[in-house]
XYZ file of C-alpha atoms in Angstrom:
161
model
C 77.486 59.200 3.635
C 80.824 60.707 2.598
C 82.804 62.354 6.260
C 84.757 63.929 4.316
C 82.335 66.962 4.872
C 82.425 68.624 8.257
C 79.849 71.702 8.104
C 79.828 73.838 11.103
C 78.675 77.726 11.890
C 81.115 80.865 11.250
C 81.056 84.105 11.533
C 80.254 85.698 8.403
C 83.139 87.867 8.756
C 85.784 85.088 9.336
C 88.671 85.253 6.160
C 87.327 81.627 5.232
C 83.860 82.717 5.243
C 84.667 86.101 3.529
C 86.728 83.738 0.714
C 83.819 81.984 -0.054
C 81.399 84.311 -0.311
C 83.982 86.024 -3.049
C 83.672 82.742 -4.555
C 80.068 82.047 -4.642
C 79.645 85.931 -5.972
C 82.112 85.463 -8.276
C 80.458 82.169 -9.696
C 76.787 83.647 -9.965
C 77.689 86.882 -11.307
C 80.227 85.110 -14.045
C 77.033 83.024 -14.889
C 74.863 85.754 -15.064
C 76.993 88.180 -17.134
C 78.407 85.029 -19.229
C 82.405 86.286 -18.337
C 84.754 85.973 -15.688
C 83.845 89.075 -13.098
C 86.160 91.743 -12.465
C 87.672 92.638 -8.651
C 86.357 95.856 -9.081
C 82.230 94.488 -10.000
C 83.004 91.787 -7.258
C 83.506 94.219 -4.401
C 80.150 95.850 -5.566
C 78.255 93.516 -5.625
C 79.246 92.390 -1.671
C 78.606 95.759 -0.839
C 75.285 96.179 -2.366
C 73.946 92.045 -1.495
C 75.366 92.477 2.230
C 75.392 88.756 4.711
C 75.667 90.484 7.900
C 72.251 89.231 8.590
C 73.226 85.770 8.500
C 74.411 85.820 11.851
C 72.244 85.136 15.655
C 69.749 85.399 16.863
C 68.086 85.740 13.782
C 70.696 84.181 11.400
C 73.429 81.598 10.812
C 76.592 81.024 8.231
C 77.448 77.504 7.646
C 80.748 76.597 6.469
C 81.872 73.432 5.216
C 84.836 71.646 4.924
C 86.040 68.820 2.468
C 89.078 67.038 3.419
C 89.816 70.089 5.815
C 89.582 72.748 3.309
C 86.538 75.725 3.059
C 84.821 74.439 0.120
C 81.064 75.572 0.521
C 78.487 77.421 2.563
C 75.235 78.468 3.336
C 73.441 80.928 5.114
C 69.619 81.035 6.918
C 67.897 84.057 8.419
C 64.219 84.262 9.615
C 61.611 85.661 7.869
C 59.203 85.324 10.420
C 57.834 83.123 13.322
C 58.070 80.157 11.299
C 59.823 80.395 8.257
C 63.055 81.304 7.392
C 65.389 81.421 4.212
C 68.351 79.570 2.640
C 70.858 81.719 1.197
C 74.094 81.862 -0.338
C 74.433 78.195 -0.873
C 77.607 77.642 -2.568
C 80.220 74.275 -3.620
C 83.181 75.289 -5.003
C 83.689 73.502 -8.641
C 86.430 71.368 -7.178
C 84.195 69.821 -4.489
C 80.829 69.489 -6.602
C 79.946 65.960 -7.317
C 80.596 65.276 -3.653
C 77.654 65.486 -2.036
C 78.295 68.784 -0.289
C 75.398 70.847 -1.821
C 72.365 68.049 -0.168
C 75.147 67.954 3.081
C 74.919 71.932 3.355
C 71.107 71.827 2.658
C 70.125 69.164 4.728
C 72.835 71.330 7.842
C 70.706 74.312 7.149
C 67.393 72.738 7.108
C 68.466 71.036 10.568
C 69.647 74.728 12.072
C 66.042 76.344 10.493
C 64.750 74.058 12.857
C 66.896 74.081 16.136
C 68.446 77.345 15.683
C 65.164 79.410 14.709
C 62.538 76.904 15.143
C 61.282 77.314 12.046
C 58.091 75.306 10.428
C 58.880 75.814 6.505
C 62.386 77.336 4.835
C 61.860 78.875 1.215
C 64.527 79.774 -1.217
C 64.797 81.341 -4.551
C 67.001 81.131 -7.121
C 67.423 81.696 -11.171
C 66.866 80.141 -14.073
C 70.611 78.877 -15.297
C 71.464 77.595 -12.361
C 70.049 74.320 -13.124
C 72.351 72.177 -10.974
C 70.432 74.068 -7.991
C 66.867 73.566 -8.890
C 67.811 69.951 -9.495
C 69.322 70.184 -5.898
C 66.525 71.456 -4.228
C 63.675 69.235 -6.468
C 65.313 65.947 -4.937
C 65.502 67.484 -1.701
C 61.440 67.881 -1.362
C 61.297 71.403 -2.084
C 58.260 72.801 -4.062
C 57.958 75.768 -6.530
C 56.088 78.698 -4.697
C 54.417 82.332 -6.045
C 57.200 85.100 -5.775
C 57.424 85.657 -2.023
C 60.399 88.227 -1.685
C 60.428 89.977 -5.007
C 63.872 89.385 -5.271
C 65.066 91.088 -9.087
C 67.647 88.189 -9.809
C 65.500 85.439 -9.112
C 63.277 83.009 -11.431
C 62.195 80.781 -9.067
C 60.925 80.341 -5.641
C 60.826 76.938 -3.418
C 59.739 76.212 -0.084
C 60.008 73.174 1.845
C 58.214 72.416 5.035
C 60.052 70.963 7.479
């Protein structure tokens, strides 16, 4: 396994955090709209998909690190009892290829349990971003009915832990 990751919680509001939560909008939106993403579309988009709920009790932000520097994250918040939800997983393109998307999954899967004792985490996600479904396929995830009815969103996967 590659220890070149180090993947531990922050506050969504921490400048890293905030940085790569630019990023990850910035690299879903781009996708989406097939074009780089202005400032100005970036800063509404924050405002209107808000991660203030991935923070305790019923949330957590993951960071991680890759030779020291903020290069991905994740975030989990409860849905209920016994499940909760992956969001916001992100790898910045220079890091990809590394390992640190199944590092940040496998972190998050680990904190559903501890952190929220959680019995199942689900996930959705869209179509294009193929890398992702791959992701979460090898990782023992399985294709679910729409659970959140979530407008961006293709598919749905939940894994029970």
């Amino acid at each position: 396994m590659d220890d070149r990751w180090n993947i531990e919680p922050l506050s969504v509001a921490h400048p890293d955090s905030v940085a790569l939560l630019r990023a990850y909008y910035d690299d879903i939106v781009g996708r989406y709209h097939g074009r780089r993403v202005t400032d100005v579309e970036l800063d509404a988009v924050l405002a209107e998909e808000p991660s203030d709920d991935l923070a305790a009790p019923t949330g957590l932000f993951l960071v991680g690190r890759y030779d020291g520097r903020p290069s991905g994250c994740v975030g989990l918040r409860a849905l209920d009892a016994e499940t909760a939800e992956v969001k916001r997983l992100f790898v910045r393109p220079e890091a990809r290829g590394s390992g640190g998307g199944r590092r940040l999954l496998e972190a998050v899967e680990r904190a559903a349990r501890e952190f929220l004792g959680a019995r199942a985490v689900r996930l959705d996600t869209r179509g294009d971003l193929v890398e992702a479904r791959a992701l979460y396929a090898r990782s023992g995830y399985a294709e679910i009915p729409d659970y959140n009815g979530e407008k961006y969103a293709d598919h749905w996967f939940e894994k029970i832990l």
